[in-house]
C-alpha positions as a Python dict, from the first residue, in 0.01 Angstrom:
ca = {
    (1, 'M'): (0, 0, 0),
    (2, 'A'): (-139, -290, 268),
    (3, 'D'): (106, -127, 491),
    (4, 'A'): (-56, 240, 437),
    (5, 'L'): (-408, 82, 452),
    (6, 'K'): (-276, -17, 794),
    (7, 'A'): (-226, 390, 863),
    (8, 'N'): (-517, 490, 696),
    (9, 'Q'): (-768, 762, 848),
    (10, 'C'): (-886, 1010, 553),
    (11, 'L'): (-930, 769, 245),
    (12, 'E'): (-1300, 665, 189),
    (13, 'V'): (-1298, 495, -126),
    (14, 'L'): (-979, 329, -280),
    (15, 'R'): (-1068, 227, -680),
    (16, 'I'): (-760, 2, -731),
    (17, 'G'): (-887, -212, -985),
    (18, 'K'): (-753, -272, -1361),
    (19, 'N'): (-420, -311, -1183),
    (20, 'P'): (-177, -636, -1212),
    (21, 'F'): (-264, -783, -846),
    (22, 'Q'): (-289, -1129, -824),
    (23, 'S'): (-529, -1276, -548),
    (24, 'S'): (-230, -1276, -282),
    (25, 'G'): (-217, -875, -347),
    (26, 'A'): (-597, -854, -301),
    (27, 'C'): (-570, -1079, 43),
    (28, 'S'): (-291, -825, 174),
    (29, 'L'): (-539, -532, 71),
    (30, 'L'): (-796, -658, 297),
    (31, 'R'): (-584, -768, 573),
    (32, 'G'): (-453, -429, 550),
    (33, 'V'): (-776, -255, 640),
    (34, 'R'): (-858, -539, 892),
    (35, 'C'): (-544, -440, 1055),
    (36, 'N'): (-730, -63, 1114),
    (37, 'P'): (-1062, -75, 1278),
    (38, 'T'): (-1065, 299, 1311),
    (39, 'G'): (-918, 350, 952),
    (40, 'A'): (-1187, 563, 718),
    (41, 'L'): (-1233, 330, 410),
    (42, 'R'): (-1551, 209, 336),
    (43, 'E'): (-1521, 67, 2),
    (44, 'L'): (-1280, -113, -198),
    (45, 'L'): (-1316, -147, -547),
    (46, 'L'): (-1066, -416, -734),
    (47, 'D'): (-1237, -440, -1072),
    (48, 'D'): (-1055, -699, -1266),
    (49, 'V'): (-906, -863, -968),
    (50, 'V'): (-945, -1293, -924),
    (51, 'F'): (-1056, -1375, -566),
    (52, 'D'): (-930, -1730, -432),
    (53, 'K'): (-1049, -1888, -126),
    (54, 'E'): (-824, -1700, 124),
    (55, 'C'): (-933, -1404, -40),
    (56, 'G'): (-1299, -1449, 28),
    (57, 'R'): (-1238, -1601, 399),
    (58, 'E'): (-1070, -1252, 458),
    (59, 'L'): (-1313, -1045, 308),
    (60, 'D'): (-1568, -1252, 579),
    (61, 'A'): (-1389, -1167, 826),
    (62, 'L'): (-1365, -785, 737),
    (63, 'L'): (-1756, -782, 683),
    (64, 'E'): (-1793, -974, 1024),
    (65, 'E'): (-1617, -698, 1201),
    (66, 'R'): (-1724, -371, 971),
    (67, 'P'): (-2043, -502, 827),
    (68, 'N'): (-2079, -139, 667),
    (69, 'F'): (-1788, -243, 427),
    (70, 'S'): (-1812, -288, 76),
    (71, 'C'): (-1586, -464, -179),
    (72, 'S'): (-1595, -544, -515),
    (73, 'W'): (-1439, -754, -793),
    (74, 'D'): (-1402, -948, -1130),
    (75, 'V'): (-1376, -1321, -1078),
    (76, 'S'): (-1383, -1615, -793),
    (77, 'I'): (-1178, -1902, -776),
    (78, 'R'): (-1349, -2183, -621),
    (79, 'G'): (-1261, -2538, -681),
    (80, 'G'): (-1081, -2487, -986),
    (81, 'H'): (-1349, -2338, -1136),
    (82, 'A'): (-1405, -1966, -1179),
    (83, 'A'): (-1699, -1770, -1094),
    (84, 'K'): (-1799, -1420, -1175),
    (85, 'G'): (-1767, -1219, -849),
    (86, 'K'): (-2056, -1023, -671),
    (87, 'K'): (-2082, -723, -416),
    (88, 'K'): (-2092, -776, -95),
    (89, 'K'): (-2267, -470, 24),
    (90, 'P'): (-2541, -478, 305),
    (91, 'D'): (-2835, -305, 201),
    (92, 'A'): (-2973, 15, 425),
    (93, 'V'): (-3182, -133, 707),
    (94, 'E'): (-2877, -362, 768),
    (95, 'I'): (-2685, -47, 799),
    (96, 'F'): (-2901, 163, 1003),
    (97, 'L'): (-2900, -98, 1184),
    (98, 'A'): (-2484, -183, 1241),
    (99, 'F'): (-2514, 186, 1306),
    (100, 'V'): (-2750, 208, 1630),
    (101, 'R'): (-2650, -109, 1743),
    (102, 'T'): (-2230, 36, 1724),
    (103, 'R'): (-2340, 359, 1893),
    (104, 'G'): (-2533, 183, 2164),
    (105, 'L'): (-2849, 360, 2070),
    (106, 'R'): (-3207, 215, 2149),
    (107, 'L'): (-3432, 295, 1851),
    (108, 'I'): (-3664, 496, 2078),
    (109, 'D'): (-3366, 699, 2179),
    (110, 'L'): (-3264, 756, 1845),
    (111, 'F'): (-3620, 857, 1751),
    (112, 'R'): (-3574, 1081, 1990),
    (113, 'M'): (-3268, 1217, 1886),
    (114, 'L'): (-3395, 1298, 1539),
    (115, 'A'): (-3729, 1458, 1598),
    (116, 'K'): (-3721, 1816, 1645),
    (117, 'D'): (-3904, 1819, 1978),
    (118, 'G'): (-3808, 1548, 2194),
    (119, 'N'): (-4117, 1427, 2283),
    (120, 'A'): (-4262, 1413, 1874),
    (121, 'T'): (-4486, 1073, 1791),
    (122, 'T'): (-4322, 1149, 1405),
    (123, 'I'): (-4052, 1226, 1223),
    (124, 'T'): (-4063, 1401, 878),
    (125, 'K'): (-3836, 1288, 622),
    (126, 'T'): (-3624, 1630, 647),
    (127, 'E'): (-3557, 1572, 1033),
    (128, 'F'): (-3460, 1232, 969),
    (129, 'I'): (-3187, 1311, 709),
    (130, 'A'): (-3094, 1605, 866),
    (131, 'G'): (-3037, 1405, 1177),
    (132, 'M'): (-2918, 1105, 1084),
    (133, 'K'): (-2623, 1300, 879),
    (134, 'K'): (-2540, 1517, 1193),
    (135, 'L'): (-2465, 1151, 1371),
    (136, 'N'): (-2222, 1084, 1094),
    (137, 'A'): (-2461, 765, 954),
    (138, 'P'): (-2240, 602, 736),
    (139, 'L'): (-2536, 636, 480),
    (140, 'K'): (-2549, 830, 147),
    (141, 'D'): (-2863, 1105, 73),
    (142, 'H'): (-3023, 799, -121),
    (143, 'Q'): (-3008, 540, 99),
    (144, 'L'): (-3133, 772, 369),
    (145, 'R'): (-3406, 888, 117),
    (146, 'V'): (-3512, 480, 73),
    (147, 'L'): (-3473, 395, 410),
    (148, 'F'): (-3717, 635, 514),
    (149, 'D'): (-3999, 564, 253),
    (150, 'G'): (-3921, 190, 367),
    (151, 'L'): (-3978, 328, 738),
    (152, 'D'): (-4296, 509, 584),
    (153, 'V'): (-4530, 238, 605),
    (154, 'N'): (-4871, 434, 587),
    (155, 'H'): (-4701, 669, 307),
    (156, 'D'): (-4809, 988, 483),
    (157, 'E'): (-4439, 1170, 493),
    (158, 'H'): (-4384, 1104, 830),
    (159, 'V'): (-4280, 809, 1005),
    (160, 'E'): (-4459, 732, 1325),
    (161, 'F'): (-4255, 589, 1628),
    (162, 'Y'): (-4449, 255, 1628),
    (163, 'E'): (-4320, 231, 1214),
    (164, 'F'): (-3986, 301, 1360),
    (165, 'L'): (-3961, 51, 1590),
    (166, 'S'): (-4138, -190, 1326),
    (167, 'S'): (-3827, -131, 1119),
    (168, 'R'): (-3607, -404, 1321),
    (169, 'S'): (-3826, -694, 1376),
    (170, 'H'): (-3924, -649, 997),
    (171, 'Y'): (-3569, -688, 901),
    (172, 'L'): (-3533, -975, 1143),
    (173, 'K'): (-3839, -1166, 990),
    (174, 'A'): (-3700, -1110, 658),
    (175, 'G'): (-3356, -1219, 739),
    (176, 'R'): (-3504, -1568, 863),
    (177, 'K'): (-3662, -1663, 527),
}
């Protein structure tokens, strides 16, 4: 299966939990995903699978390369102790900023692309969501709505240019805390 993930170009979500995988099998799957940086897989669900330290390192390396990737599992073994697994899933702002960065866009350029009138000083929620979908942003509709609401600081159903630019600085400040 790991070999198939190395060549995958269309599967986006793989739910493979509740199978008799050992942690070495989970590591092989993660390595397969890492070997395919242009692959479509964005979510790996490994319910009832145990992660050991090697799996944790492999997942950390994968998330460094693909920050919008999501993986969930059941139990982690660290130092002989078992701990409940967790989802390592970035928030919508993190995904949004990674998308902007990987596309080589400046926020000002993205704002102009999203606005119906390229010289507009505000964008509506509809413009924002439609524009982000058109650009194939890796965010679901509900994430785009939450992101827009977070950007709309004064809650007037429009994101003004200064609000849009402040998204990055607010995120960076929150990350330092």
